[in-house]
Amino acid sequence: MRRVRSHLSRLVRHPLAQAALVLVLAAISPLLSDGSVQILCFVLVGIIFAQSINILTGIAGQISLGHAGFFGIGAYGAGILAKSYGLEFYLTIPIASALSAAAAYLLSFPAGRVREVYLAMMTLGFGMIFFEVVREWNDLTGGTMGLPGVPSASLRTLTALGRPVGVATYFVILLLATTLFLIIMNNITRSRIGRALFAIHHSEIAAGSLGISRSGARQLAYTLSGAAAGLAGGFYAHLVGYLGPDSFNLHRSIEVLVVAIVGGLGSIPGQIISATIFTFLPEKLQVFAEYQFIVYGLILTFSLLVMPRGIAGLLLDPPRFIRSAPRTRAGRGDGPPVPLRPVAARAPGGVVLSADGVTMRFGGLTALDDVSLALAPGRITALVGPNGSGKSTFVNVVSGLYRPSVGRVTFEGRDITGKPDFEIARAGLIRTFQDPRLVPNFTVRENLMLGAHRLMRGSGLAAALALPSATDEEANVLKRVEAVLRLIDLEAVADQPLESLPYGYRRLTDVGRVLLAEPTAILLDEPAAGLAEPEMERLSKLIRDMRGMGISVLLIDHHMDFLSDLVDDVIVLDSGRVIYHGSMAGMRQDKTVVAAYLGAEETVDA
Amino acid sequence: MDFLFSLLIAGVSVGSAYALVAIGLNMTFWTTRTLNFGQGSLMMLCAMLTAFFASQGVWLALAAVSGLAVVGLLGIFIERFAVRPALKTEGSMGWMVATLGFGTLLQGIAAKYFGSQAVAFPEVVFSASDTVTIFGQPAALQYLVIFVLAVGLVALLELFLGKTIWGQVIRAVSFDQELGRVQGMPVGAIILLSFVASSVLAGVAGMLIAQIGGTVDPAFGFDLVLLGFVSAVLGGMGSSVGALVGGIVVGVLSKLVGGYISTAAEHGIAFALLMVMLAVRPQGLFARPEAVKV
């Protein structure tokens, strides 16, 4: 089965096979009956629509129960422009797509404020509002009577530049548009943009720590998804010629969700297969139409349990998120892998990062009480203290997850107090979390690529069209990934999905990812927790390498043996206060520290 | 003035019905932080089955109880097969899709076996023509019954959750299931019961609303459950008083809009309210915001 799957995957992903499929479809379409070509057109519309929800839900992880709304905006947009303003379809369809993208962009703002079940309800609400508006706005949409008379390829009423466009010609145009759309989508998912969308899908907080703006990524996902749904809707309008509100109700939204889930969320070829099946089945199988609701219901109830990765998971290898062109270029071995560059931090007065009088209160609880510290370039500072002493809270304040109640955080001479986490990460102050927060279905290499996100500048256009500039940039990052892989000694498993690897490897990937960001300062929150002895040695070497590059390191940990031959300074926190600041040796002698860890001897008056 | 008054009465009454739906949604939210997206189909099925049994000559009360029993059993099924397995996976996608799917399945089955036409609902409790006089205005008795039922239920639930040991157990389970289990609380049974109670309440609400409308069809529960969502979100998910207030606000507002502006906008205004509320104050009017653990 595994071999069949890998052969099938190679065939499906081979550019020649893809081109052959498109050419064959284009070549045979004139030989088919109009009815058959029309069904093929519906298949293509279905594919684009399914990819639309795949972008939003499968890739960016934002559920939508109102996707028929975007589809409908595209369809009615194109229909009204053609019917009332006499525009021809090569204009109406792109405009319809843009309208739907604009609506999705606007929806992303309220939607960005809610998660999970609330997001499901909000999108459901959006779909219902669209449906109600279409049904009641008689003057514009024809209300419940619908909008007949849209120039249609099937009804032979479609013309362009004074010449009739039959359904066969329409099919070829639609085929070209679909192909172009799929190429762009394929490129985007395997670029820094696509990887960022997967990152917010898996952990928004981790994505922020890599310099990915959550709201920016979400807005992009909505806009792209809306554009795709609008494109599908526009083509749909000029295919059928009649638009009625019932084609855009909740059932349509549920249907496209069924198609996407069965195809396999996150998989592009899976959606193509699934959309094809679900368009043909009701056409060819009368029984299916009769039991449609029951079948959809059964699929939705059980498919995520029985077949969580859908058809794609069954038939194909999981998708990868780096294109092969930059990989071959990076692997061609022109010279040794690029060494990691030393950093040149701006450190006014020898201080890269400083916290001044930071106090953090949660309601009545004071988690940090007037904490001040300074990190110098090329020095490792340990932050230790009993559980609950405020170590992680401090890291959360500095990295921008919490805004301190009082106090100031300065990084490279700039005040960063209360700045959002992704801006702080972009500035070059990178952190890790107590639990490694990586994308589990990404390989080690792909996870490392995410680390370099803050440094990558390639435009969306370059990524979408896979322009040479994008390939160059990816290849350069891949060379640095190679260097980091060597440093963390994970070259052998570089192309295995992270979820299949043991914990220690994930932890090393997590710390290695920080290096790819080329940070000036690093905050490591208990990186050695749960590591075996040899892995701990590798980690300690890695942290020394960081120091060697001139990076300032703040290291939270409990293992005193691990820390003692590694760190330059120690800061001890207890109940949110700094109780010691100095050398490791001095700490062991310090009475307050010993008391905080072991408990003070009570002096009893006799 | 009479017109306004009758709109208000009607609004409070349908609002109370929405509140019943919202309370049903809340019950599973208390224990598992899940909502049954298929709740509308349970409302429909209960009303449909009651009407069907009654049309076969079954004694009315027995028909109603049978309908409730069936949806109660379905509640067990939903918890066991749609929600429990999905909760083991990360995120909320699994149970949302599964409960939505189960609702679609029930709707499909009802359409297949009872037809998609509306079925007349029998007069179970009272007659549509029974009226009482409030402030000198005649009001349908059934409106009043729903209102009294909703208020009574909210009062009972508040007492139950606030004053009894089992209420505290439910709150503990909603806070941390694992901890509840360690403390020896019958977590599994509580969750299962919450789904049964939620489903039975959906059935009761379905019958009452079908009684008012007079008919029931396979798509019957769908809009209702959406309006139940709106009410629950408006009041704050999980809050009983919130559900009642939210329901009445939604009911009155949509009736006023329907009466003075356009009946077409009746539902649209409720969904718009939902989106605004979610965007501005997702925790609702009566619940505190949830702390996010980093």
Coordinates of C-alpha atoms in Angstrom, one line a residue, chain A residues 125-562:
Chain A
G125 CA -24.0 34.3 10.8
F126 CA -22.3 35.8 7.8
G127 CA -23.6 33.1 5.5
M128 CA -27.2 33.6 6.8
I129 CA -27.0 37.4 6.4
F130 CA -25.9 37.0 2.8
F131 CA -28.7 34.6 2.2
E132 CA -31.3 36.9 3.8
V133 CA -30.0 40.0 1.9
V134 CA -30.1 38.2 -1.4
R135 CA -33.6 36.9 -0.8
E136 CA -35.0 40.2 0.2
W137 CA -33.2 42.8 -2.0
N138 CA -35.5 42.4 -4.9
D139 CA -34.3 45.3 -6.9
L140 CA -30.7 44.1 -7.1
T141 CA -30.9 40.3 -6.9
G142 CA -34.4 39.5 -8.0
G143 CA -35.2 38.2 -4.5
T144 CA -36.7 34.8 -4.2
M145 CA -37.6 34.8 -7.9
G146 CA -33.9 34.8 -8.6
L147 CA -31.9 36.5 -11.3
P148 CA -32.5 34.9 -14.8
G149 CA -30.9 36.0 -18.0
V150 CA -27.3 36.1 -17.0
P151 CA -25.3 35.5 -20.3
S152 CA -24.6 31.8 -20.1
A153 CA -22.4 29.4 -22.0
S154 CA -24.9 26.5 -21.5
L155 CA -27.9 28.5 -22.8
R156 CA -25.8 29.8 -25.8
T157 CA -26.3 33.4 -24.7
L158 CA -22.7 34.1 -23.8
T159 CA -20.7 36.4 -26.1
A160 CA -17.3 38.0 -26.0
L161 CA -16.1 40.7 -28.4
G162 CA -19.2 40.1 -30.5
R163 CA -18.7 36.4 -31.0
P164 CA -20.7 33.6 -29.3
V165 CA -18.9 31.6 -26.7
G166 CA -20.2 28.0 -26.6
V167 CA -19.9 25.7 -23.7
A168 CA -16.8 23.9 -25.2
T169 CA -14.9 27.2 -25.5
Y170 CA -16.0 28.2 -22.1
F171 CA -14.7 24.9 -20.8
V172 CA -11.3 25.5 -22.2
I173 CA -11.1 29.0 -20.8
L174 CA -12.3 27.7 -17.4
L175 CA -9.7 24.9 -17.6
L176 CA -6.9 27.5 -18.2
A177 CA -8.1 29.6 -15.3
T178 CA -8.3 26.5 -13.0
T179 CA -4.8 25.4 -14.0
L180 CA -3.3 28.8 -13.4
F181 CA -5.1 29.1 -10.1
L182 CA -3.9 25.7 -9.0
I183 CA -0.3 26.5 -10.0
I184 CA -0.4 29.7 -8.0
M185 CA -2.0 28.0 -5.0
N186 CA 0.6 25.2 -5.2
N187 CA 3.4 27.8 -5.2
I188 CA 2.0 29.8 -2.4
T189 CA 1.5 26.8 0.0
R190 CA 5.2 25.9 -0.5
S191 CA 6.5 29.4 0.1
R192 CA 7.1 31.4 3.3
I193 CA 3.6 32.7 3.0
G194 CA 2.0 29.2 3.0
R195 CA 4.3 28.0 5.8
A196 CA 3.2 31.0 7.9
L197 CA -0.4 30.1 7.3
F198 CA 0.3 26.6 8.5
A199 CA 2.1 28.0 11.5
I200 CA -0.9 30.1 12.7
H201 CA -3.1 27.1 12.1
H202 CA -1.0 25.0 14.5
S203 CA -0.1 27.6 17.2
E204 CA -0.8 31.3 16.9
I205 CA 1.4 32.1 19.9
A206 CA 4.4 30.2 18.4
A207 CA 3.8 31.9 15.1
G208 CA 4.0 35.2 16.8
S209 CA 7.3 34.2 18.4
L210 CA 8.7 33.7 14.8
G211 CA 7.7 37.2 13.7
I212 CA 4.5 36.1 11.9
S213 CA 1.7 38.6 12.4
R214 CA -1.4 36.6 13.3
S215 CA -3.9 39.2 12.1
G216 CA -1.9 39.8 8.9
A217 CA -1.8 36.1 8.1
R218 CA -5.5 35.7 8.9
Q219 CA -6.4 38.6 6.7
L220 CA -4.4 37.1 3.9
A221 CA -6.0 33.7 4.3
Y222 CA -9.5 35.2 4.2
T223 CA -8.7 37.4 1.2
L224 CA -7.2 34.6 -0.8
S225 CA -10.0 32.3 0.1
G226 CA -12.6 34.9 -0.8
A227 CA -10.9 35.6 -4.1
A228 CA -11.0 31.9 -5.0
A229 CA -14.6 31.5 -3.9
G230 CA -15.5 34.6 -6.0
L231 CA -13.7 33.2 -9.0
A232 CA -15.7 30.0 -8.7
G233 CA -18.9 31.9 -8.2
G234 CA -18.2 34.1 -11.3
F235 CA -17.6 31.1 -13.5
Y236 CA -20.7 29.4 -12.1
A237 CA -22.9 32.4 -12.9
H238 CA -21.9 32.4 -16.6
L239 CA -22.3 28.7 -16.7
V240 CA -25.9 28.3 -15.5
G241 CA -27.4 31.7 -16.5
Y242 CA -29.9 31.7 -13.6
L243 CA -29.1 32.6 -10.0
G244 CA -31.5 31.8 -7.2
P245 CA -30.9 32.4 -3.4
D246 CA -31.3 28.7 -2.7
S247 CA -28.1 27.9 -4.5
F248 CA -26.2 29.9 -1.9
N249 CA -27.8 28.8 1.4
L250 CA -26.3 26.9 4.3
H251 CA -26.5 23.6 2.4
R252 CA -24.0 24.9 -0.1
S253 CA -21.6 25.8 2.7
I254 CA -22.0 22.4 4.3
E255 CA -21.5 20.7 0.9
V256 CA -18.2 22.4 0.2
L257 CA -17.1 21.5 3.8
V258 CA -18.0 17.9 3.1
V259 CA -16.0 18.0 -0.2
A260 CA -13.0 19.6 1.5
I261 CA -13.0 17.1 4.5
V262 CA -13.4 14.1 2.3
G263 CA -10.6 15.3 0.0
G264 CA -8.4 15.9 2.9
L265 CA -7.9 19.3 4.6
G266 CA -4.6 20.8 3.6
S267 CA -4.2 18.7 0.4
I268 CA -4.5 20.3 -3.0
P269 CA -4.8 17.1 -5.1
G270 CA -7.2 15.6 -2.5
Q271 CA -9.6 18.5 -3.1
I272 CA -9.4 17.9 -6.9
I273 CA -10.3 14.3 -6.5
S274 CA -13.0 14.9 -4.0
A275 CA -14.7 17.8 -6.0
T276 CA -14.7 15.6 -9.1
I277 CA -16.4 12.7 -7.2
F278 CA -19.0 14.9 -5.6
T279 CA -19.9 16.6 -8.9
F280 CA -20.2 13.4 -10.8
L281 CA -22.0 11.3 -8.2
P282 CA -25.3 13.2 -8.0
E283 CA -25.3 13.6 -11.8
K284 CA -24.8 10.0 -12.6
L285 CA -26.4 8.4 -9.6
Q286 CA -30.1 9.3 -9.1
V287 CA -30.1 7.3 -5.8
F288 CA -27.3 9.5 -4.5
A289 CA -29.3 12.7 -5.0
E290 CA -32.2 11.1 -3.0
Y291 CA -30.0 10.2 -0.1
Q292 CA -27.8 13.3 -0.3
F293 CA -28.5 14.7 3.1
I294 CA -28.1 11.3 4.8
V295 CA -24.8 10.7 3.0
Y296 CA -23.5 14.2 3.8
G297 CA -24.6 13.8 7.4
L298 CA -22.9 10.4 7.8
I299 CA -19.7 11.7 6.2
L300 CA -19.5 14.8 8.4
T301 CA -20.3 12.7 11.6
F302 CA -17.7 10.1 11.1
S303 CA -15.1 11.1 8.4
L304 CA -12.8 13.1 10.7
L305 CA -12.6 10.0 13.0
V306 CA -12.4 7.3 10.4
M307 CA -10.4 9.1 7.8
P308 CA -8.9 12.3 9.4
R309 CA -6.8 13.0 6.3
G310 CA -9.4 12.2 3.8
I311 CA -8.8 10.7 0.3
A312 CA -5.4 12.4 0.1
G313 CA -4.3 10.7 3.3
L314 CA -5.4 7.3 1.9
L315 CA -4.0 7.6 -1.6
L316 CA -1.1 10.1 -1.5
D317 CA 1.9 10.8 0.6
P318 CA 1.5 13.9 2.8
P319 CA 2.3 17.2 1.0
R320 CA 5.6 18.9 1.5
F321 CA 6.1 22.6 2.0
I322 CA 9.3 23.5 0.2
R323 CA 9.5 23.6 -3.6
S324 CA 12.0 21.3 -5.2
A325 CA 13.6 24.0 -7.4
P326 CA 15.3 25.8 -4.5
R327 CA 16.1 22.5 -2.8
T328 CA 18.1 21.3 -5.9
R329 CA 19.8 24.6 -6.1
A330 CA 20.8 24.6 -2.4
G331 CA 21.8 21.0 -2.6
R332 CA 23.9 21.4 -5.8
G333 CA 26.8 22.0 -3.4
D334 CA 28.4 25.2 -4.8
G335 CA 30.8 25.5 -2.0
P336 CA 30.5 24.4 1.6
P337 CA 27.2 25.3 3.5
V338 CA 27.2 28.9 4.5
P339 CA 28.6 29.3 8.1
L340 CA 26.3 31.0 10.6
R341 CA 27.0 34.7 10.7
P342 CA 28.1 36.4 13.9
V343 CA 25.7 39.0 15.0
A344 CA 26.5 42.6 15.5
A345 CA 24.2 43.8 18.2
R346 CA 23.6 47.4 18.9
A347 CA 24.4 47.5 22.6
P348 CA 24.5 51.0 24.0
G349 CA 26.5 50.8 27.2
G350 CA 27.2 47.2 26.6
V351 CA 23.6 46.2 27.1
V352 CA 21.5 44.6 24.4
L353 CA 18.3 43.9 26.4
S354 CA 17.4 45.5 29.6
A355 CA 14.3 45.3 31.9
D356 CA 13.9 48.2 34.3
G357 CA 11.6 47.8 37.3
V358 CA 9.2 45.4 35.6
T359 CA 6.2 44.6 37.7
M360 CA 3.4 42.3 36.5
R361 CA 0.2 41.9 38.4
F362 CA -2.7 39.5 37.6
G363 CA -5.6 40.8 39.6
G364 CA -4.4 40.6 43.2
L365 CA -1.4 38.5 42.4
T366 CA 2.0 40.1 41.8
A367 CA 3.9 37.7 39.6
L368 CA 6.9 40.0 39.0
D369 CA 7.9 42.7 41.5
D370 CA 10.2 45.4 40.4
V371 CA 12.5 43.1 38.3
S372 CA 15.5 44.6 36.6
L373 CA 18.2 42.9 34.6
A374 CA 20.5 43.5 31.6
L375 CA 21.9 41.2 29.0
A376 CA 25.2 41.8 27.4
P377 CA 26.3 40.5 23.9
G378 CA 27.9 37.1 23.9
R379 CA 27.0 36.3 27.5
I380 CA 24.8 33.6 28.9
T381 CA 22.6 34.6 31.8
A382 CA 20.7 32.0 33.7
L383 CA 17.4 32.8 35.2
V384 CA 16.6 30.4 38.1
G385 CA 14.1 30.2 40.9
P386 CA 11.6 27.8 42.5
N387 CA 8.4 26.9 40.6
G388 CA 6.0 29.9 40.4
S389 CA 8.8 32.4 41.0
G390 CA 7.9 34.3 37.9
K391 CA 10.5 33.1 35.4
S392 CA 8.2 32.3 32.5
T393 CA 6.1 35.4 33.3
F394 CA 9.2 37.4 32.8
V395 CA 9.9 35.9 29.5
N396 CA 6.3 36.4 28.5
V397 CA 6.6 40.1 29.4
V398 CA 9.9 40.6 27.5
S399 CA 8.7 38.8 24.4
G400 CA 5.5 40.8 24.2
L401 CA 2.9 38.3 25.3
Y402 CA 2.0 40.3 28.4
R403 CA 2.1 44.1 28.9
P404 CA 3.8 44.8 32.2
S405 CA 1.8 46.7 34.8
V406 CA 4.8 48.9 35.5
G407 CA 8.3 49.1 34.1
R408 CA 10.2 49.3 30.8
V409 CA 11.8 46.8 28.5
T410 CA 14.5 48.1 26.1
F411 CA 16.0 46.2 23.3
E412 CA 19.0 47.5 21.3
G413 CA 18.3 50.9 22.7
R414 CA 14.7 50.9 21.7
D415 CA 11.7 50.9 24.0
I416 CA 9.8 47.7 23.2
T417 CA 7.4 47.7 26.3
G418 CA 4.0 46.5 25.3
K419 CA 4.9 46.0 21.6
P420 CA 3.1 43.0 20.0
D421 CA 5.1 39.7 20.2
F422 CA 5.6 39.4 16.4
E423 CA 7.2 42.9 16.2
I424 CA 9.6 42.1 19.0
A425 CA 10.5 38.8 17.2
R426 CA 11.0 40.7 13.9
A427 CA 13.4 43.1 15.7
G428 CA 15.6 40.1 16.5
L429 CA 14.6 39.1 20.1
I430 CA 13.5 35.4 19.8
R431 CA 12.2 33.1 22.5
T432 CA 11.3 29.4 22.9
F433 CA 8.5 27.9 25.0
Q434 CA 8.6 25.3 27.8
D435 CA 7.0 22.8 25.3
P436 CA 8.4 22.9 21.8
R437 CA 5.8 24.6 19.6
L438 CA 6.5 23.3 16.2
V439 CA 4.3 22.4 13.3
P440 CA 3.9 18.6 13.7
N441 CA 3.2 17.7 10.1
F442 CA 6.2 19.7 8.9
T443 CA 9.6 18.0 8.6
V444 CA 12.5 19.1 10.7
R445 CA 13.8 21.1 7.6
E446 CA 10.4 22.8 7.1
N447 CA 10.2 23.7 10.7
L448 CA 13.7 25.2 10.6
M449 CA 12.6 27.2 7.5
L450 CA 9.9 28.8 9.6
G451 CA 12.6 30.2 11.8
A452 CA 14.0 32.3 9.0
H453 CA 10.5 33.8 8.3
R454 CA 11.5 37.2 9.9
L455 CA 14.4 37.6 7.5
M456 CA 12.6 36.6 4.3
R457 CA 11.5 39.6 2.2
G458 CA 10.2 38.0 -1.0
S459 CA 7.0 39.5 -2.3
G460 CA 3.7 37.6 -2.5
L461 CA 3.8 37.9 -6.3
A462 CA 7.2 36.3 -6.4
A463 CA 6.0 33.5 -4.2
A464 CA 2.8 33.0 -6.2
L465 CA 4.6 32.8 -9.6
A466 CA 7.7 31.1 -8.2
L467 CA 9.9 33.8 -9.7
P468 CA 13.6 33.3 -9.7
S469 CA 14.0 35.9 -6.9
A470 CA 11.8 33.7 -4.6
T471 CA 13.7 30.6 -5.6
D472 CA 17.0 32.3 -4.8
E473 CA 15.8 33.4 -1.4
E474 CA 14.5 30.0 -0.5
A475 CA 17.8 28.4 -1.7
N476 CA 19.8 30.8 0.5
V477 CA 17.8 30.0 3.5
L478 CA 18.0 26.3 2.8
K479 CA 21.8 26.5 2.8
R480 CA 21.7 28.0 6.3
V481 CA 19.2 25.3 7.3
E482 CA 21.8 22.8 6.2
A483 CA 24.4 24.4 8.5
V484 CA 22.0 24.4 11.5
L485 CA 21.0 20.8 10.8
R486 CA 24.7 19.9 11.1
L487 CA 25.0 21.9 14.3
I488 CA 22.1 20.1 15.9
D489 CA 23.2 16.8 14.3
L490 CA 19.8 16.1 12.8
E491 CA 20.8 15.7 9.2
A492 CA 19.7 12.1 9.1
V493 CA 16.1 12.9 10.0
A494 CA 15.9 16.3 8.3
D495 CA 13.1 15.2 6.0
Q496 CA 11.0 13.3 8.4
P497 CA 7.8 14.8 9.8
L498 CA 8.3 16.1 13.3
E499 CA 5.4 14.2 14.8
S500 CA 7.2 10.9 14.0
L501 CA 10.4 11.9 15.9
P502 CA 11.2 11.5 19.7
Y503 CA 10.9 14.5 22.0
G504 CA 14.6 15.2 22.2
Y505 CA 14.8 15.8 18.5
R506 CA 11.8 18.2 18.6
R507 CA 13.5 20.1 21.3
L508 CA 16.7 20.4 19.4
T509 CA 14.7 21.5 16.3
D510 CA 13.0 24.1 18.4
V511 CA 16.3 25.6 19.6
G512 CA 17.9 25.2 16.1
R513 CA 15.0 27.2 14.7
V514 CA 15.9 30.1 16.9
L515 CA 19.3 30.2 15.3
L516 CA 17.9 30.5 11.8
A517 CA 16.2 33.7 12.8
E518 CA 19.7 35.2 13.3
P519 CA 18.6 36.8 16.6
T520 CA 20.6 39.3 18.6
A521 CA 19.1 38.0 21.9
I522 CA 17.5 34.7 22.8
L523 CA 15.2 33.7 25.6
L524 CA 15.2 30.0 26.2
D525 CA 12.5 28.7 28.5
E526 CA 13.6 25.4 30.1
P527 CA 15.2 24.0 26.9
A528 CA 16.8 21.1 28.8
A529 CA 13.6 19.8 30.3
G530 CA 13.0 16.2 29.4
L531 CA 16.3 15.7 27.5
A532 CA 18.5 12.7 27.9
E533 CA 22.2 13.1 28.8
P534 CA 23.7 13.1 25.3
E535 CA 21.0 15.5 24.0
M536 CA 21.7 17.8 26.9
E537 CA 25.4 17.9 25.8
R538 CA 24.4 18.7 22.3
L539 CA 22.1 21.5 23.6
S540 CA 24.8 22.9 25.8
K541 CA 27.3 23.0 22.8
L542 CA 24.6 24.7 20.8
I543 CA 24.1 27.4 23.4
R544 CA 27.9 27.9 23.5
D545 CA 27.9 28.3 19.8
M546 CA 25.2 31.0 20.2
R547 CA 27.4 32.8 22.6
G548 CA 30.3 32.5 20.2
M549 CA 28.2 34.3 17.6
G550 CA 27.8 37.2 19.9
I551 CA 24.2 36.5 20.8
S552 CA 22.9 37.4 24.3
V553 CA 21.3 34.4 25.9
L554 CA 18.8 34.2 28.8
L555 CA 18.5 30.7 29.9
I556 CA 15.8 29.4 32.3
D557 CA 16.6 26.0 33.8
H558 CA 16.5 23.9 36.9
H559 CA 19.5 21.6 36.3
M560 CA 22.3 23.2 38.2
D561 CA 24.9 20.8 36.8
F562 CA 23.8 21.8 33.3

